[in-house]
Short mmCIF file of C-alpha atoms in Angstrom, two decimals:
data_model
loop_
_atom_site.label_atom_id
_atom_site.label_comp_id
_atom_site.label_asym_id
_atom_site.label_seq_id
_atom_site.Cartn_x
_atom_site.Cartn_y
_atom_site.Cartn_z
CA UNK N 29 58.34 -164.66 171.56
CA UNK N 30 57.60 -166.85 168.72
CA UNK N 31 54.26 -169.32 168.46
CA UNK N 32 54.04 -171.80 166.88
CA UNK N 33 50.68 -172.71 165.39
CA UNK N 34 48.54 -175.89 164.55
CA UNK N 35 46.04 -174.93 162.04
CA UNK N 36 43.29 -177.11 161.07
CA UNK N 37 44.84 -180.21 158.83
CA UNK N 38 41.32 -180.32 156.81
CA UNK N 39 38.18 -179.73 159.42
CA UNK N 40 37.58 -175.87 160.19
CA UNK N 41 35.78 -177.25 163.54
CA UNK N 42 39.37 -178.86 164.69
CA UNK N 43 40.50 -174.54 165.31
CA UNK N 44 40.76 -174.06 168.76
CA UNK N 45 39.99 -171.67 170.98
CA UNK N 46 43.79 -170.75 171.60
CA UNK N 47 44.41 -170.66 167.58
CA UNK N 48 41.46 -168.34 167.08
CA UNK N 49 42.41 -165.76 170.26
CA UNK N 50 46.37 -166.01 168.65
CA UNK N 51 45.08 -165.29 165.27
CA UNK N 52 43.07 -162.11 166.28
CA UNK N 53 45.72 -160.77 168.72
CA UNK N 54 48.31 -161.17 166.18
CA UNK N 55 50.55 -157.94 165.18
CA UNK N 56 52.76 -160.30 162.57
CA UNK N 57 52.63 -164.21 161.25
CA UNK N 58 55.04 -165.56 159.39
CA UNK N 59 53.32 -168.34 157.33
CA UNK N 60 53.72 -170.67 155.02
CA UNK N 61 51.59 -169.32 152.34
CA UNK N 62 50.16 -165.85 153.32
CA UNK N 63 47.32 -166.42 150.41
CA UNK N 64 46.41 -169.78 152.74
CA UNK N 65 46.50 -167.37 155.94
CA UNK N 66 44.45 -164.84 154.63
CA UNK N 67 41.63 -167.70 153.58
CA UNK N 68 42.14 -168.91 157.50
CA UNK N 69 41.20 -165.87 158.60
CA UNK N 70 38.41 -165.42 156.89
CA UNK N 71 36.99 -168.84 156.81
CA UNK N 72 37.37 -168.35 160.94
CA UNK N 73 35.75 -165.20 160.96
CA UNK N 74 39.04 -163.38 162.35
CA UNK N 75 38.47 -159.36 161.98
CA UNK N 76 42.20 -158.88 162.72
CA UNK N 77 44.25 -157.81 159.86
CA UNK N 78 47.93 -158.64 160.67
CA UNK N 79 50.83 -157.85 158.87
CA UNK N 80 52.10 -161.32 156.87
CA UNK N 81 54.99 -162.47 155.76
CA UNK N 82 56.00 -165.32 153.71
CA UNK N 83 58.12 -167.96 155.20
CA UNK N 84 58.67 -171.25 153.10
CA UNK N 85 61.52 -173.93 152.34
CA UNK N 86 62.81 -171.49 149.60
CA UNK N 87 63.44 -168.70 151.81
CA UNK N 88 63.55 -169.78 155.58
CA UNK N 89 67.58 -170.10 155.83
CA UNK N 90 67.96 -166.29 154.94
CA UNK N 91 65.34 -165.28 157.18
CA UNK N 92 65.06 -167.02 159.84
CA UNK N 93 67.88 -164.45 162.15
CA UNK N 94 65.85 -161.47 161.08
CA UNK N 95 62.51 -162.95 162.26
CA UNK N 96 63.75 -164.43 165.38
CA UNK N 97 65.58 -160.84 166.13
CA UNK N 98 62.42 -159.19 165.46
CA UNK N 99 60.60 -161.84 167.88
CA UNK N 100 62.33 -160.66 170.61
CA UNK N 101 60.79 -157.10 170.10
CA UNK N 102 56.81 -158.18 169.12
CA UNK N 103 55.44 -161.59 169.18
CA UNK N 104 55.64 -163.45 165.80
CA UNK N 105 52.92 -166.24 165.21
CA UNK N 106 53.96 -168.83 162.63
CA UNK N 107 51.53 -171.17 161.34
CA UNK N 108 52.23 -173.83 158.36
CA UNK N 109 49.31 -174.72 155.50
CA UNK N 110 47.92 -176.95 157.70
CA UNK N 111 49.01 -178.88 161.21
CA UNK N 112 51.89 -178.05 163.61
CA UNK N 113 54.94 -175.90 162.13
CA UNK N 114 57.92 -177.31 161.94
CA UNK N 115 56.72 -181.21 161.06
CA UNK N 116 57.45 -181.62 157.79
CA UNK N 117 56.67 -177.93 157.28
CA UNK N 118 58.44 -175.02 157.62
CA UNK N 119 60.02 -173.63 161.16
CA UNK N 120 62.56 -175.76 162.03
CA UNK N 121 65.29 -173.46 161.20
CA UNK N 122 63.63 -170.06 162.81
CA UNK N 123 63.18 -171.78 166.14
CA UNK N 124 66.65 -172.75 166.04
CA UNK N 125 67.61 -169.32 165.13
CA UNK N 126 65.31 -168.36 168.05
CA UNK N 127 66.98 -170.78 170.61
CA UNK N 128 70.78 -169.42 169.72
CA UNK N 129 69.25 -166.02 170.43
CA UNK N 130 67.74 -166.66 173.44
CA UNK N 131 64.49 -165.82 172.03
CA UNK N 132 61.52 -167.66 173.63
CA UNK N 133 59.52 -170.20 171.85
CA UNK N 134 56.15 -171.86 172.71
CA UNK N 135 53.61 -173.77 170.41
CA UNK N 136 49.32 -173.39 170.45
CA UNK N 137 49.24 -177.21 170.06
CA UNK N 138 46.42 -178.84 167.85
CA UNK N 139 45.56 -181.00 164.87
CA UNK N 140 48.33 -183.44 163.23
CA UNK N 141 47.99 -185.73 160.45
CA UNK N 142 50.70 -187.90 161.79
CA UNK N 143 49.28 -188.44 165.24
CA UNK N 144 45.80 -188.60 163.67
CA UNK N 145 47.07 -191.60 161.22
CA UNK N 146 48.53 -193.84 163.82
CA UNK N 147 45.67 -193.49 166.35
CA UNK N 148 43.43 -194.67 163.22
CA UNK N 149 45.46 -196.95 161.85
CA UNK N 150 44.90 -199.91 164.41
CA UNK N 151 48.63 -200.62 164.22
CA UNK N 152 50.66 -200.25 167.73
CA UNK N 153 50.81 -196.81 169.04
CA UNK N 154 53.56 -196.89 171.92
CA UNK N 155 56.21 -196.21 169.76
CA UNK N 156 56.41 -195.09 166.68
CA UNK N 157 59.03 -193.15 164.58
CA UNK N 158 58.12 -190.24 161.69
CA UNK N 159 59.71 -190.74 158.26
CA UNK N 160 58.25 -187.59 156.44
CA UNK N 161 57.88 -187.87 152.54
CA UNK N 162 60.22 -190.77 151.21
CA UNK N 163 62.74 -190.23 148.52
CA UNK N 164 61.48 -189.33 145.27
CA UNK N 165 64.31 -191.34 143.13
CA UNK N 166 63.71 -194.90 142.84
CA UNK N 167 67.08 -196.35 144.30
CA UNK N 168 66.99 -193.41 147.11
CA UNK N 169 63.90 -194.55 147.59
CA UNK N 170 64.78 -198.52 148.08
CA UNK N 171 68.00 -197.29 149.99
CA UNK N 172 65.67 -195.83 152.46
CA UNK N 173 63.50 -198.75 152.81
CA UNK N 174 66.10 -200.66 153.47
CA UNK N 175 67.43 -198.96 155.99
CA UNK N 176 64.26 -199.19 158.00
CA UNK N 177 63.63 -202.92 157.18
CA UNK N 178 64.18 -203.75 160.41
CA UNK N 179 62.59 -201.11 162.36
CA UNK N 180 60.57 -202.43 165.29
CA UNK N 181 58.45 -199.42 166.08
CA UNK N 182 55.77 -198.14 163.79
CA UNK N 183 55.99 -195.64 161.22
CA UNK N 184 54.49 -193.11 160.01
CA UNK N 185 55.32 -191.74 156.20
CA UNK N 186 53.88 -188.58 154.21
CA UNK N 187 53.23 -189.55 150.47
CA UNK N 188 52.16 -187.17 147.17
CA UNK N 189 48.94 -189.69 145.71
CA UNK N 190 50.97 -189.79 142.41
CA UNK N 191 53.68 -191.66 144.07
CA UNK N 192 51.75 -193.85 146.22
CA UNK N 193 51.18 -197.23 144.15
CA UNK N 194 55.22 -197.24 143.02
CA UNK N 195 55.85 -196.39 147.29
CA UNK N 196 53.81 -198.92 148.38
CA UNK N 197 55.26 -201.06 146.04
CA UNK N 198 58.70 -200.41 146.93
CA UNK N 199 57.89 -200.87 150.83
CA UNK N 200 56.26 -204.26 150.24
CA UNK N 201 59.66 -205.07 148.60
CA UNK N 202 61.35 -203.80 151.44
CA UNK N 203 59.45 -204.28 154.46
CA UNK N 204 58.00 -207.93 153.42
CA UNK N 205 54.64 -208.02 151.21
CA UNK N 206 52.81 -209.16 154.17
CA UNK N 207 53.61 -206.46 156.48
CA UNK N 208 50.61 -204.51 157.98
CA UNK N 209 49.80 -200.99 156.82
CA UNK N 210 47.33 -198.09 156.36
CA UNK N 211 46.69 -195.67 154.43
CA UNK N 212 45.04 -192.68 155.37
CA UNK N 213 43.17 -190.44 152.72
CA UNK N 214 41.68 -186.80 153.55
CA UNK N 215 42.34 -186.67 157.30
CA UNK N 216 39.16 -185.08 159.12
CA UNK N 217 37.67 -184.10 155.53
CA UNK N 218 34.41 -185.04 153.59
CA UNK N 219 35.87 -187.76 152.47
CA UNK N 220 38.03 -189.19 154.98
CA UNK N 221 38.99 -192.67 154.01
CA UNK N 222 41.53 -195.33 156.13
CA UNK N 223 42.40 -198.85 154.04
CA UNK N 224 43.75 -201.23 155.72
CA UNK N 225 45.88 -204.40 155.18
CA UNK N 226 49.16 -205.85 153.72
CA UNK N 227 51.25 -203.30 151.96
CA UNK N 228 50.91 -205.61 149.14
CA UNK N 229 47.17 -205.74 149.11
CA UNK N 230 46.70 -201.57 149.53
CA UNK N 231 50.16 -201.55 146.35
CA UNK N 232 47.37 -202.99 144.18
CA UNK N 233 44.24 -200.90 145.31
CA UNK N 234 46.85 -197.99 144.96
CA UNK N 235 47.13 -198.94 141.25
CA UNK N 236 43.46 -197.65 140.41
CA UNK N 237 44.82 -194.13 141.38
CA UNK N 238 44.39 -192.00 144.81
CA UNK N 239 43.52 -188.41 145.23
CA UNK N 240 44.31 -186.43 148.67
CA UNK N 241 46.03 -186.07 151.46
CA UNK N 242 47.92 -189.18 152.15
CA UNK N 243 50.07 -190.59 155.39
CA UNK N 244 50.82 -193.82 155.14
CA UNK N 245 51.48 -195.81 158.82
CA UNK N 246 53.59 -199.10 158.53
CA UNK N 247 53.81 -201.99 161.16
CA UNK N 248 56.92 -202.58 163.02
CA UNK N 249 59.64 -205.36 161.71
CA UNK N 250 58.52 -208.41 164.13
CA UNK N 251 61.24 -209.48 166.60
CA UNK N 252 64.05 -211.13 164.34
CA UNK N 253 65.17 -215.15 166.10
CA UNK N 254 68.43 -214.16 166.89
CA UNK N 255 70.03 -216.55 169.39
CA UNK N 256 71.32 -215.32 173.17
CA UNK N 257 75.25 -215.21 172.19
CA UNK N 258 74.62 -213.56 169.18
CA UNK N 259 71.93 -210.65 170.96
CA UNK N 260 74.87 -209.90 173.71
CA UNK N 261 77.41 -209.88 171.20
CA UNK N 262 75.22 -207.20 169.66
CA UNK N 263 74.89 -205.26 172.88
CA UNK N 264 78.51 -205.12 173.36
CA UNK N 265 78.81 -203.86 169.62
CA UNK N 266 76.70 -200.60 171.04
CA UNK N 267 78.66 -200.99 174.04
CA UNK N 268 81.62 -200.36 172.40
CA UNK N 269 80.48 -197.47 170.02
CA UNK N 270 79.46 -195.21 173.45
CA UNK N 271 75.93 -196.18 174.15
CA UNK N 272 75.00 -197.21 178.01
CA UNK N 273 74.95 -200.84 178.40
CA UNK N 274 71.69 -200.70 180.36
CA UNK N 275 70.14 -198.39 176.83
CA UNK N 276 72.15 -201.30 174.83
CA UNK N 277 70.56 -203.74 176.20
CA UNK N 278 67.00 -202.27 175.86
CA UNK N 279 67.33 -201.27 172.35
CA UNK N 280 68.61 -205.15 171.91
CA UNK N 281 65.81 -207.03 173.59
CA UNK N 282 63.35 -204.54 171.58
CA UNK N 283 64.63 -205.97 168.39
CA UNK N 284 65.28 -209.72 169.42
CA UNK N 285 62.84 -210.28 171.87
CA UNK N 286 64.84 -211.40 174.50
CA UNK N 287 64.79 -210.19 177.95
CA UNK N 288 66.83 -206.65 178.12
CA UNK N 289 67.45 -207.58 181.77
CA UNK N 290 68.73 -211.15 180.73
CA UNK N 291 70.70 -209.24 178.27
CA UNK N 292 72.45 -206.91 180.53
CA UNK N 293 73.48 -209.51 182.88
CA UNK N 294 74.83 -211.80 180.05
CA UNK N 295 76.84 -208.55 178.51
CA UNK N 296 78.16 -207.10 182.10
CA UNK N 297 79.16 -210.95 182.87
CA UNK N 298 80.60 -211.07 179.26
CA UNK N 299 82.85 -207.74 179.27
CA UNK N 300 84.02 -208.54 182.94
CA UNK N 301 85.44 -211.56 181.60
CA UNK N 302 87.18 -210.06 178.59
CA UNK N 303 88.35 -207.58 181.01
CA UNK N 304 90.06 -210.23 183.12
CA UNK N 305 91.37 -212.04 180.22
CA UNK N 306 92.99 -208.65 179.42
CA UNK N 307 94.36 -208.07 182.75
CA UNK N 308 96.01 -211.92 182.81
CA UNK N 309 97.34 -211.90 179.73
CA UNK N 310 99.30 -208.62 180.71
#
C-alpha cells in the first residue's frame, strides 16, 4: 500500500507515535526531499535506514505508475517537507496513479498548517475553502482575487514572505480593505506569531518585511442584499445549469442570506409556473 505521511510542520514534539513506528518499519519512502528525510530521522532518533527516493513537482508525473506498481509489491511511505502529502505538496498524482491501479492508499494523519491557521485565526471555522499559494503575476494574481470576492466561507492561502505586503495588498483591493484577516508566521515554532485585523491594516505591517512560514486566513464575503426575486432567479440559473434545486437553493441562501427553504419554495412555485405557461401556450 501507499502511506501517506504528516510530518511535523515546525515542532519535533507534534511526531506521533504512528509517524515514528511508520518511519522505523519503513523498507522505502518516497519524499519530498530525501536530504529533509534523512534530518527527520535523525532528529527523531529513527535507527532504520530505508531506501529513499526523491519525489517532487519536477519529477512526480513520470514516476508516479512505477511507484504505485511497486506499492502493490512493498509498502511505500511518502512524506512531504513538512505536513500532510498531497496539500500543496507533492502526492496528488501517485495516489491517483495508485487508485487507477487498484493499489491501496491510507494516510498517518497529523500536523497541518492550514487547519492550524484557521483554528488560530479567530475567523469562522465551519466552512472554509483552501486556496494554496496565489498567483505570482500581478494581473493573475488580481484575476484570482476577484474571482473569490464574493466567497462566503473562509479561506485559507499559502504565501512566500517576499510576496506578502504586494498579496495583502492586492486582497484588500479585492476583498474590501476592511475585510478581516490573519496572518500566521512560524506555525508551532520559536517564534510563532498570529496578527490580526483588516487586510489593510496587516498590508501595512507587511511593508516592514516578514520572515517565515506564512498562511494567510481571510474572512468570508458578508451576505450580499440581494432582493427575493432576484435570489430565486439565481437559483433557477443553477437550476438550469444541472445542480439540485434543493443544493441551489442552499448555496443561494448561503450567499444572500435568505432562507434556503423560503428559496426552494419560491423557485419550485416559480418553475411550475413557467412550466404551465409552456404547456398553455402549446
Amino acid at each position: 500500500m501507499i502511506i501517506l505521511a504528516a510530518t511535523p510542520i515546525g515542532n519535533l514534539g507534534d511526531a506521533s507515535a504512528r509517524l515514528v513506528a511508520a518511519l522505523e518499519a519503513a523498507t522505502v519512502i518516497a519524499a519530498e526531499d530525501t536530504r529533509t528525510a534523512q534530518r527527520l530521522l535523525q532528529a527523531l532518533g529513527v535507527g532504520n535506514r530505508p531506501r529513499l527516493v526523491a519525489l517532487h513537482d519536477h519529477n512526480e508525473r513520470e514516476r508516479a505508475a512505477e511507484l504505485a506498481a511497486s506499492a502493490a509489491e512493498t509498502d511505500l511511505l511518502v512524506l512531504s517537507d513538512a505536513g500532510m502529502p498531497t496539500v500543496s505538496d507533492p502526492g496528488y498524482r501517485l495516489v491517483a496513479e495508485a487508485v487507477a491501479q487498484g493499489v491501496t492508499v491510507t494516510a498517518i494523519p497529523g500536523p497541518s498548517a492550514v487547519v492550524t491557521a484557521l483554528a488560530v485565526s479567530g475567523l469562522p471555522t465551519d466552512r472554509f475553502t483552501f486556496e494554496g499559494f496565489p498567483p505570482r503575476k500581478p494581473g493573475e494574481r488580481r484575476t484570482a482575487f476577484g474571482a473569490l470576492a464574493n466567497e462566503p466561507r473562509t479561506m485559507v492561502f499559502f504565501e512566500a514572505p517576499s510576496r506578502l505586503a504586494d498579496t495583502l495588498g492586492a486582497m484588500a483591493a479585492a476583498f474590501g480593505a476592511d475585510r478581516p484577516a490573519a496572518v500566521c508566521r512560524e506555525l508551532t515554532k520559536l517564534h510563532e506569531e498570529v496578527r490580526r485585523g483588516t487586510l489593510a491594516e496587516l498590508a501595512a505591517w507587511a511593508e516592514g518585511g516578514v520572515r517565515g512560514e506564512i498562511v494567510v486566513v481571510v474572512g468570508g464575503a458578508a451576505p450580499r442584499e440581494v432582493g427575493a426575486d432576484e435570489a430565486v432567479a439565481h437559483v433557477l440559473r443553477l437550476v438550469a445549469d444541472g445542480i439540485r434545486l434543493k443544493e441551489a437553493a442552499a448555496e443561494v441562501a448561503a450567499a444572500t442570506g435568505h432562507s434556503s427553504r423560503e428559496l426552494y419554495q419560491a423557485a419550485l412555485t416559480a418553475r411550475d409556473t413557467r412550466s404551465e405557461g409552456v404547456r398553455g401556450s402549446n
